[in-house]
């Protein structure tokens, strides 16, 4: 089983309630090293960063290590503005 988790193209206040369910279901079976693929992410806001923080925290609580793939500028910039880059392990 692949331990890659493809993020959606939008993680905003309008989409997080639906996306959190999908991401939790997708991440439930993941073990050990997990790669979060953000290659398709084009829109993210504070709610989206909070969702990603919760996802990373949940994965780590299961003993998973988390790596990022193809982090777009919109995510790194938004996380940096919010002071969440280190918590998300983007830096």
Coordinates of C-alpha atoms in Angstrom, one line a residue:
X1 CA 0.0 0.0 0.0
X2 CA 1.2 3.5 -0.9
X3 CA 1.9 5.8 2.0
X4 CA 1.3 8.9 -0.2
X5 CA -1.7 11.1 0.6
X6 CA -2.7 13.4 -2.3
X7 CA -4.2 16.7 -0.9
X8 CA -7.1 18.3 -2.7
X9 CA -6.8 21.4 -4.9
X10 CA -8.6 23.6 -2.3
X11 CA -8.4 23.7 1.5
X12 CA -10.4 26.7 2.5
X13 CA -13.2 27.6 5.0
X14 CA -15.7 26.5 2.3
X15 CA -14.2 23.1 1.8
X16 CA -12.6 21.9 5.0
X17 CA -15.7 20.3 6.5
X18 CA -15.9 17.9 3.6
X19 CA -12.2 17.5 3.2
X20 CA -11.5 16.6 6.8
X21 CA -13.7 13.5 6.5
X22 CA -12.0 12.4 3.2
X23 CA -8.5 13.0 4.6
X24 CA -9.2 11.2 7.9
X25 CA -10.5 8.2 6.0
X26 CA -7.6 8.2 3.6
X27 CA -5.0 8.6 6.4
X28 CA -6.6 6.0 8.7
X29 CA -4.8 3.1 7.0
X30 CA -1.4 4.9 6.6
X31 CA 1.5 3.7 8.6
X32 CA 5.2 4.6 9.2
X33 CA 6.5 7.2 6.7
X34 CA 3.7 9.2 5.1
X35 CA 4.2 11.7 2.2
X36 CA 1.7 14.5 1.8
X37 CA 1.5 15.4 -1.8
X38 CA 0.5 19.0 -2.2
X39 CA 1.2 19.2 -5.9
X40 CA -2.5 20.0 -6.8
X41 CA -3.1 22.5 -4.0
X42 CA -3.9 25.9 -5.5
X43 CA -5.9 27.5 -2.7
X44 CA -5.4 27.4 1.1
X45 CA -6.5 29.7 3.9
X46 CA -6.3 29.7 7.7
X47 CA -8.9 26.9 8.0
X48 CA -6.9 24.8 5.5
X49 CA -3.7 25.2 7.4
X50 CA -5.5 24.3 10.6
X51 CA -6.8 21.1 9.0
X52 CA -3.3 20.2 7.8
X53 CA -1.9 20.9 11.3
X54 CA -4.5 18.5 12.7
X55 CA -3.7 15.9 10.1
X56 CA 0.0 16.0 10.7
X57 CA -0.6 15.8 14.5
X58 CA -2.9 12.8 14.0
X59 CA -0.4 11.0 11.8
X60 CA 2.4 11.7 14.3
X61 CA 0.3 10.4 17.2
X62 CA 0.1 7.1 15.3
X63 CA 3.9 7.0 15.1
X64 CA 4.1 8.1 11.4
X65 CA 6.8 10.3 10.1
X66 CA 5.6 13.0 7.8
X67 CA 7.3 14.4 4.6
X68 CA 6.0 16.8 2.0
X69 CA 6.1 16.6 -1.7
X70 CA 5.6 19.5 -4.2
X71 CA 4.7 22.2 -1.7
X72 CA 3.2 25.1 -3.6
X73 CA 4.1 28.7 -2.7
X74 CA 0.6 29.4 -1.6
X75 CA 0.9 26.8 1.2
X76 CA 4.3 27.7 2.3
X77 CA 3.5 31.5 2.3
X78 CA 0.2 31.0 4.2
X79 CA 1.8 28.8 6.8
X80 CA 4.7 31.2 7.2
X81 CA 2.3 34.2 7.7
X82 CA 0.4 32.1 10.3
X83 CA 3.6 31.0 12.0
X84 CA 2.7 27.3 11.3
X85 CA 5.5 26.4 8.9
X86 CA 7.6 24.7 11.6
X87 CA 4.6 22.9 13.1
X88 CA 3.7 21.5 9.7
X89 CA 7.3 20.6 9.2
X90 CA 7.5 22.6 6.0
X91 CA 10.8 24.2 7.0

